[in-house]
Coordinates of C-alpha atoms in Angstrom, one line a residue:
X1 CA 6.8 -3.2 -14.0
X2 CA 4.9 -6.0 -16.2
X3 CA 4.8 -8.4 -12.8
X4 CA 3.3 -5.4 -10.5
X5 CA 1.2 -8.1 -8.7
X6 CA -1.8 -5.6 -8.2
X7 CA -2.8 -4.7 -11.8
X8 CA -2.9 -8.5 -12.6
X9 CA -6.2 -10.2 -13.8
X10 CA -5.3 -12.5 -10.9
X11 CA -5.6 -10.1 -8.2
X12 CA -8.3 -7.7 -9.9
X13 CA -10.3 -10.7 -10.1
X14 CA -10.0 -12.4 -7.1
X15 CA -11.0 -9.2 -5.9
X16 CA -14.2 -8.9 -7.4
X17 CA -15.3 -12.5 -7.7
X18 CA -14.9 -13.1 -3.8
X19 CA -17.6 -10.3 -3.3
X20 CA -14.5 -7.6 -2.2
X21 CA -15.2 -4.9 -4.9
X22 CA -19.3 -5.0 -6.0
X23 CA -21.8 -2.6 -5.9
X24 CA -22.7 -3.5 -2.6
X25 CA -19.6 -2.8 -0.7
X26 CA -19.7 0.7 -2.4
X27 CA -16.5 -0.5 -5.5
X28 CA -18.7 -1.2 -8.3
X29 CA -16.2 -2.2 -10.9
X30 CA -16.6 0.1 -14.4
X31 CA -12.7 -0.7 -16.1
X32 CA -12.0 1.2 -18.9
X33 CA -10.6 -0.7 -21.9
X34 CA -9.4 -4.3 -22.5
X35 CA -8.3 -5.9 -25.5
X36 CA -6.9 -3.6 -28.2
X37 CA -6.8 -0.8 -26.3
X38 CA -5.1 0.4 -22.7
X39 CA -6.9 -1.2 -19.4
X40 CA -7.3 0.9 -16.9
X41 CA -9.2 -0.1 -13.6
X42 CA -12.1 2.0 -12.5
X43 CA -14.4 2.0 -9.8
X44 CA -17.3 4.0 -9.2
X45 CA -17.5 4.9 -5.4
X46 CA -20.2 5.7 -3.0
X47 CA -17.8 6.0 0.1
X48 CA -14.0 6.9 0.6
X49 CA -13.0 3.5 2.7
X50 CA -10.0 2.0 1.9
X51 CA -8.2 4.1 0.1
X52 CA -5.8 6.0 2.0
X53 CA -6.1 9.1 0.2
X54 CA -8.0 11.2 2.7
X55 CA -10.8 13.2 0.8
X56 CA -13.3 13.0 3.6
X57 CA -12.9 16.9 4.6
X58 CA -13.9 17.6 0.6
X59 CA -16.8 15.3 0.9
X60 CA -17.7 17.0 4.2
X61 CA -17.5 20.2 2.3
X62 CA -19.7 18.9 -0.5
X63 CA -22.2 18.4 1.9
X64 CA -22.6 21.6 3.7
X65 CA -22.7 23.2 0.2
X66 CA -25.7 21.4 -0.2
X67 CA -24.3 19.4 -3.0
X68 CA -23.7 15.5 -3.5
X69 CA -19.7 14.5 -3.5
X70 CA -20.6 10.8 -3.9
X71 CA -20.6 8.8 -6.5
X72 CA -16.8 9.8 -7.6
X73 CA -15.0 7.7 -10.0
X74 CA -11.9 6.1 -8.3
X75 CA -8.6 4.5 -10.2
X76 CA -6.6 2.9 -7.8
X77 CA -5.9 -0.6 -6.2
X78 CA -8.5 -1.5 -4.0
X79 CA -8.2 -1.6 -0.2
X80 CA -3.8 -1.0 -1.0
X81 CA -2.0 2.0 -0.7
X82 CA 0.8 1.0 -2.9
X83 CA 2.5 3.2 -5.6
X84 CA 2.7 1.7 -8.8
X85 CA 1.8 1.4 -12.1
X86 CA -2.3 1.9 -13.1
X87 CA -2.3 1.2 -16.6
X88 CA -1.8 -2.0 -18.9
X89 CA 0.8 -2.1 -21.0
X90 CA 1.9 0.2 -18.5
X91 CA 2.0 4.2 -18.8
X92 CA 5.9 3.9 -20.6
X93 CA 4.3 2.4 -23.7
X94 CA 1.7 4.7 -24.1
X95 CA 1.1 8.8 -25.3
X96 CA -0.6 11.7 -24.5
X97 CA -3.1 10.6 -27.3
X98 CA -4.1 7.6 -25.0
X99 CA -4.3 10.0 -21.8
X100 CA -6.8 12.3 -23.5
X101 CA -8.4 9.2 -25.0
X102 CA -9.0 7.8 -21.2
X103 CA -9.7 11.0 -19.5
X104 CA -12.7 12.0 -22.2
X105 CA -14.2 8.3 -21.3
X106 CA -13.7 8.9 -17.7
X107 CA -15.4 12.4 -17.9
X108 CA -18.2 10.5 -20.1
X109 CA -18.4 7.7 -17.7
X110 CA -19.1 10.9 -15.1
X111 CA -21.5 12.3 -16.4
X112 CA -23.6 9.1 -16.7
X113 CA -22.7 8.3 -13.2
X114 CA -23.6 11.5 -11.8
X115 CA -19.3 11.4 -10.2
X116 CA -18.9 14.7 -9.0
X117 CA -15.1 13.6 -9.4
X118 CA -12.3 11.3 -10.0
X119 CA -8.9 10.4 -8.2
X120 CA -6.2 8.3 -9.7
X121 CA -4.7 7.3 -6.0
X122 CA -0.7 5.8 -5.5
X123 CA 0.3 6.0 -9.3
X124 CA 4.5 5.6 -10.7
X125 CA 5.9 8.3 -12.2
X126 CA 5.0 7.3 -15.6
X127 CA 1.3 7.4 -15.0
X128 CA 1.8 10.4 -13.3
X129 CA 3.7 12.1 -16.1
X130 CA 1.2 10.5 -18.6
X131 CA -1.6 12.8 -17.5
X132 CA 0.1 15.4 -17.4
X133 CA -1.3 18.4 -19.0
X134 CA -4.6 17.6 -18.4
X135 CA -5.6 20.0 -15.7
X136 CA -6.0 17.5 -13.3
X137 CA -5.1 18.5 -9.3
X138 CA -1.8 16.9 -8.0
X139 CA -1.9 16.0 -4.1
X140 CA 1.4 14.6 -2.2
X141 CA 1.2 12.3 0.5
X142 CA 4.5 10.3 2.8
X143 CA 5.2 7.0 3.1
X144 CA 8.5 5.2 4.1
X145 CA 10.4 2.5 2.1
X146 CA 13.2 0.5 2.6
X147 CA 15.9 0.4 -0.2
X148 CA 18.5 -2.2 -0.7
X149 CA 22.0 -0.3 -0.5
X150 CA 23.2 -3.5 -2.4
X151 CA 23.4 -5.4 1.5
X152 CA 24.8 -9.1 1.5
X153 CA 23.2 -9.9 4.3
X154 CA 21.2 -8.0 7.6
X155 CA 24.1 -7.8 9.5
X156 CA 25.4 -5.7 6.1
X157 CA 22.5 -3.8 6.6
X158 CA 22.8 -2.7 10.2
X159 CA 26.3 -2.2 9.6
X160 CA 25.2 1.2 7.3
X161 CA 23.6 2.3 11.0
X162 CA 24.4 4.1 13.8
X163 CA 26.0 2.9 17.1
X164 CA 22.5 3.2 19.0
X165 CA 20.2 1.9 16.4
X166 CA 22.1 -1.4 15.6
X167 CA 21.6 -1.6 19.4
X168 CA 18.0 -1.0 19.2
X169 CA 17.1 -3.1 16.3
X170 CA 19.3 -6.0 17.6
X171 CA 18.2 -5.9 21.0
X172 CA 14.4 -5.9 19.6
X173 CA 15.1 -9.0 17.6
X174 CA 16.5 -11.1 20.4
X175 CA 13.1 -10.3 22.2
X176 CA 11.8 -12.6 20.2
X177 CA 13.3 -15.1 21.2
X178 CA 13.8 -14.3 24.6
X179 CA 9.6 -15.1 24.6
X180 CA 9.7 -18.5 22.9
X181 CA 9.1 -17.3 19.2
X182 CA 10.0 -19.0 16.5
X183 CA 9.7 -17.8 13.2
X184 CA 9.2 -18.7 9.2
X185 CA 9.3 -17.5 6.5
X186 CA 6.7 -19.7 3.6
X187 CA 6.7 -19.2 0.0
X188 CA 3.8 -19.5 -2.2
X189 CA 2.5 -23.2 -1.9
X190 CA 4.4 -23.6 1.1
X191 CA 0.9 -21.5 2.6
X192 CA -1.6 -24.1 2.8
X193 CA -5.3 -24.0 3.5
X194 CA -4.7 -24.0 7.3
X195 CA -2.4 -21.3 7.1
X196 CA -4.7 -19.1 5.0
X197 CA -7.8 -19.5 7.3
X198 CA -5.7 -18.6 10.3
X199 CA -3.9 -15.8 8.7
X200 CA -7.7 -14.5 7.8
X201 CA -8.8 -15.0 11.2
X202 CA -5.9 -12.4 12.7
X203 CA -7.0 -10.1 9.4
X204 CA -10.0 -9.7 11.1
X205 CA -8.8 -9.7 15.0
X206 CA -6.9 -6.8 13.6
X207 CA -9.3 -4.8 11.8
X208 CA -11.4 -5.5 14.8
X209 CA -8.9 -4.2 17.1
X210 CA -8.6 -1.4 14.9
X211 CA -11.9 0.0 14.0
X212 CA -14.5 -2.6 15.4
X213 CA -15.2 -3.7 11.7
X214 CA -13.9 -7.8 10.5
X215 CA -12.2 -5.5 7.0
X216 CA -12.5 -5.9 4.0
X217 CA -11.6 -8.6 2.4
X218 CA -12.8 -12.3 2.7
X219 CA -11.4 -15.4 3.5
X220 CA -12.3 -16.5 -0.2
X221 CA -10.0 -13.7 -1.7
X222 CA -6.7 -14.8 0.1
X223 CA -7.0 -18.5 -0.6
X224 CA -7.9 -17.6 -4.5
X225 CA -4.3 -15.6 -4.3
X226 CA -3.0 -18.5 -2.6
X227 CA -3.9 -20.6 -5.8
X228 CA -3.4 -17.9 -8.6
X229 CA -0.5 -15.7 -7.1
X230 CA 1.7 -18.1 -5.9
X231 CA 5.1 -17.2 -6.9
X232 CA 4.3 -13.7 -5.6
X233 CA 3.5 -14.7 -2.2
X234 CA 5.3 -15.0 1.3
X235 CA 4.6 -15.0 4.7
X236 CA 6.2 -14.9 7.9
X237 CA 4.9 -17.0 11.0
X238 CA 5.9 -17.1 14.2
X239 CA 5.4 -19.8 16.8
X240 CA 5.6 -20.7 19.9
X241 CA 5.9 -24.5 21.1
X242 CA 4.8 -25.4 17.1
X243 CA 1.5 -23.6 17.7
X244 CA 1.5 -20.3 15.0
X245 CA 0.5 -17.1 17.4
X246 CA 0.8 -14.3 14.2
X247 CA 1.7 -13.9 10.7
X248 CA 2.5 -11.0 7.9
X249 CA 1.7 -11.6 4.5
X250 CA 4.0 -9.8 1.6
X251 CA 3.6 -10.0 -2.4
X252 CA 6.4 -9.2 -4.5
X253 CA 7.3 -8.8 -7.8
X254 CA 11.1 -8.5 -9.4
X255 CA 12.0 -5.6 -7.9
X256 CA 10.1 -4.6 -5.3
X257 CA 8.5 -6.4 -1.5
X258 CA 5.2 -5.4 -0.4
X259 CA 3.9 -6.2 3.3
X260 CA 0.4 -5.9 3.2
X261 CA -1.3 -7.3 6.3
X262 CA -0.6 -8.6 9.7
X263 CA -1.6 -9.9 12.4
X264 CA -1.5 -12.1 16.4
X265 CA -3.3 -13.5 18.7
X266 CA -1.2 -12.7 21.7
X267 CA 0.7 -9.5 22.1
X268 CA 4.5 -10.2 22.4
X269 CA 7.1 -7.7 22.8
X270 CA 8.9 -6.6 19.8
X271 CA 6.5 -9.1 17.2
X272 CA 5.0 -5.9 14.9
X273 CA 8.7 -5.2 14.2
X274 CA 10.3 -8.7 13.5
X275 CA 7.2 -9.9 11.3
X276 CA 6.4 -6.4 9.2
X277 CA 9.8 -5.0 8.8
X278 CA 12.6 -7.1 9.8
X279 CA 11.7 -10.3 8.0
X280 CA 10.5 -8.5 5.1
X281 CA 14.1 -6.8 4.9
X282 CA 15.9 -10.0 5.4
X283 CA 13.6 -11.2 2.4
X284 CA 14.3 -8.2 0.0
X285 CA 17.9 -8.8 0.8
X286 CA 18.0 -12.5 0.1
X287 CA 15.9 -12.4 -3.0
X288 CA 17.8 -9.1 -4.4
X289 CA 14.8 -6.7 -4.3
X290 CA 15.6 -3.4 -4.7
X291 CA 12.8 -1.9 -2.4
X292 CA 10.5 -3.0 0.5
X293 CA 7.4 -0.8 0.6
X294 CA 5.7 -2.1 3.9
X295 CA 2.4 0.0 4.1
X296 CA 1.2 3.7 4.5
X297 CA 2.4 5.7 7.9
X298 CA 4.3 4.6 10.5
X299 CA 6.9 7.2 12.0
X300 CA 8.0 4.3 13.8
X301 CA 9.6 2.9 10.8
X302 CA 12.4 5.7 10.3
X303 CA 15.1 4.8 13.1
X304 CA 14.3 0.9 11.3
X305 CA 15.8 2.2 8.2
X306 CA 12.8 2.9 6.1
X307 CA 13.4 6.3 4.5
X308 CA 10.3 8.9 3.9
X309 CA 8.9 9.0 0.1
X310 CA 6.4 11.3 -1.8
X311 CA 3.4 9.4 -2.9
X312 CA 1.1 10.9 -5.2
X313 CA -2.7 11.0 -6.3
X314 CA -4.1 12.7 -9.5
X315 CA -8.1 14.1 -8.9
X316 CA -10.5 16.1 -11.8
X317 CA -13.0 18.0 -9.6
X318 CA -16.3 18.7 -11.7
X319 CA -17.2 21.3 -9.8
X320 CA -15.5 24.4 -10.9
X321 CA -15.3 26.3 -7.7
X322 CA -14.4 23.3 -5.6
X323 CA -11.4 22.8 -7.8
X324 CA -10.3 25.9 -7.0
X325 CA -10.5 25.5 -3.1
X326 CA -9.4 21.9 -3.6
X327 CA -5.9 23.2 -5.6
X328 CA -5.4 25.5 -2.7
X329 CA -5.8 23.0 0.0
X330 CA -3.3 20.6 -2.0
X331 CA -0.9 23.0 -3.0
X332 CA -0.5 24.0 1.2
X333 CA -0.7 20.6 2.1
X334 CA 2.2 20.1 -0.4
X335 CA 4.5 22.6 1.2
X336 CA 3.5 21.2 4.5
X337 CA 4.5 17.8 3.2
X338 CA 8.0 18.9 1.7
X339 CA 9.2 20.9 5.3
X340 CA 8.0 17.0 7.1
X341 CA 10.0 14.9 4.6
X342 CA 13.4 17.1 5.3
X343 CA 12.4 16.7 8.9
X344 CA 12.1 13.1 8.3
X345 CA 15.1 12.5 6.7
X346 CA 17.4 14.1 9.7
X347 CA 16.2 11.1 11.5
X348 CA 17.4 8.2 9.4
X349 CA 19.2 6.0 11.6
X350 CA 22.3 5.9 8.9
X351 CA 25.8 6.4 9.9
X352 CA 27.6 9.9 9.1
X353 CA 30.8 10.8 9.7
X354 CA 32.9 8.5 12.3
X355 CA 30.0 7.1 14.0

C-alpha cells in the first residue's frame, strides 16, 4: 500500500507545519527513523484526543493508583481512525530484526520521556504480524466497510440487497431531491480555495455541534492537502439553487476510499447518508476501489451495506502490574467484540435465498 495517503510526507507534514500535531496541542512529533533505515511515526502524548482507541478508563486508573499514565508514546495517524499501514517501506519489506530494532528505540525513547506506555493504534495486518512476538497487548475494536463485490454500477449494487433495503436506500436518495439538492462530486483541483474555506467552516460547525470544540485541524492543513494531495482527493457538494449547503471530503489511494469529514449548514432529510456513504460508494464503484472505509462507528451503516470489520491496536504497558489488568480487560473486551461482529453480520442487508 505504497500510495496509503496517510503515511505520506505530504500529509504527515501538512499536519505538523499547520500547527495540527506540536507540542502544544499535546502531539509532539518524535518519528523514529528516516533515511536508511524504516520510518515510523511517533508522537509523544499528553492527552488521549483523537485517537479513537479509548484508553481513558486506563488513564483513570493510572490516576487513582497515584501514578502518572501521561506522557505515553503514540504510533498512529493523527486525528484518523483508519487501518493501515504504519511503517515506510511498509511492514511486508521488513523482519523481526527491524521490529526488535524499533521497539528497543521506542522503549529508549520511554524512558527518556518518562511514557508510561505506547500504543500502535489502526495498523494492517503486516504491521500487526511484524510485532509479533514482542509481548506487546493486542486490543480489537469494530468498524464497518464497504467492499466492492465487483458492482458495474449502484443499481448493481442494490441489486445484491434485499427487497426492503433497496426500498430504503432508494427512497432515502430521492429525498434529496425531493428538497432541492443537487449534488457533485470534485476531484482534486477541481476544490478550489472557496471550496476549502467553506468545507473548513462546516468542520468546525460540526465539531461544534458535536462536542462544543472548532476540532482539530486548521484551515491551513486542508488547503496544504488541497495543493500537495491532489490526486488523492474528492469531495461531494450538495446545493441547493447553486448555493453549496454541505460537503464530505474522501482521500483515496488505489485500492481503497476513505471519507473522512463532513459537514452542513442546514439539516435536510436523508443528506448524512447521500454525501458519506452513498456518493462515496458510487465513487469506489466508478473508480474500481476495492473497499470504502467511511469512518469509526456507525450501526447505522449496516442495513447501507457496510459490513462489520476487526480493527486492531498494539500497546507495551511499562508498568508490570497494569499490564496484567490491561491484558485482562482486552482479552474480555475481545470476546465481547467477536459475539457483536456475529450479531452484526446477521443484519447485512444482502439477499439470501429467494429474496
Amino acid at each position: 500500500m505504497s500510495d496509503y495517503p496517510f503515511l505520506s510526507r505530504e500529509f504527515l507534514s501538512a499536519l505538523e507545519e499547520t500547527g495540527c500535531t506540536t507540542a502544544a496541542t499535546g502531539w509532539q512529533a518524535r518519528h523514529l527513523g528516516g533515511g536508511r533505515r524504516p520510518f515510523m511515526p511517533l508522537y509523544v502524548k499528553t492527552h488521549s484526543y483523537g485517537e479513537y482507541v479509548f484508553d481513558w478508563a486506563w488513564a483513570d486508573a493510572y490516576h487513582r493508583a497515584g501514578l502518572a499514565y501521561y506522557p505515553k508514546l503514540v504510533t498512529a495517524i493523527p486525528f484518523s481512525p483508519i487501518t493501515g499501514p504504519r511503517l515506510r517501506p511498509p511492514a511486508e519489506q521488513l523482519d523481526g530484526k527491524a521490529a526488535e530494532a524499533l521497539f528497543a528505540e521506542l522503549r529508549d525513547i520511554a524512558a527518556d520521556t518518562g511514557a508510561s506506555s505506547w500504543h500502535l493504534l489502526f495498523p494492517d495486518t503486516a504491521t500487526r504480524r511484524l510485532f509479533r512476538g514482542l509481548g506487546l497487548l493486542e486490543r480489537s475494536g469494530v468498524q464497518f466497510h464497504w467492499f466492492n463485490r465487483g458492482y458495474r454500477d449502484f443499481d448493481d449494487f442494490l441489486a445484491a440487497c434485499n427487497a426492503r433495503k433497496r426500498k430504503m436506500v432508494r427512497r432515502e436518495r430521492r429525498r434529496i431531491a425531493e428538497q432541492g439538492l443537487r449534488v457533485e462530486m470534485r476531484e482534486g483541483t477541481e476544490i478550489d480555495t472557496r471550496l476549502w474555506a467553506f468545507f473548513f467552516r462546516l468542520y468546525q460547525l460540526t465539531y461544534l455541534k458535536r462536542s462544543g470544540m472548532e476540532g482539530y485541524l486548521t484551515e491551513a492543513f486542508f488547503e496544504r492537502l488541497g495543493t500537495t494531495l491532489a490526486d488523492r482527493l474528492a469531495m461531494a457538494v450538495a446545493y441547493v439553487d447553486g448555493e453549496a449547503v454541505a460537503a464530505a471530503l474522501y482521500l483515496h489511494d488505489a485500492g481503497s476510499l476513505y471519507g473522512r469529514y463532513w459537514g452542513c449548514l442546514r439539516e435536510y432529510e436523508c443528506l448524512h447518508f447521500e454525501l458519506c456513504y452513498y456518493q462515496g460508494i458510487e465513487y469506489a464503484i466508478r473508480r474500481g476501489l476495492d473497499r470504502f472505509d467511511a469512518g469509526a462507528q456507525g450501526e447505522h451503516k449496516i442495513p447501507r451495506g457496510f459490513e462489520p470489520v476487526e480493527t486492531w491496536s498494539l500497546h507495551w504497558i511499562r508498568h508490570p502490574e497494569f499490564a496484567v489488568a490491561i491484558a485482562d480487560f482486552v482479552a474480555r473486551e475481545r470476546a465481547y467484540n467477536l459475539r457483536y461482529l456475529e450479531e452484526a453480520r446477521s443484519l447485512l442487508p444482502f439477499r439470501t435465498g429467494g429474496d
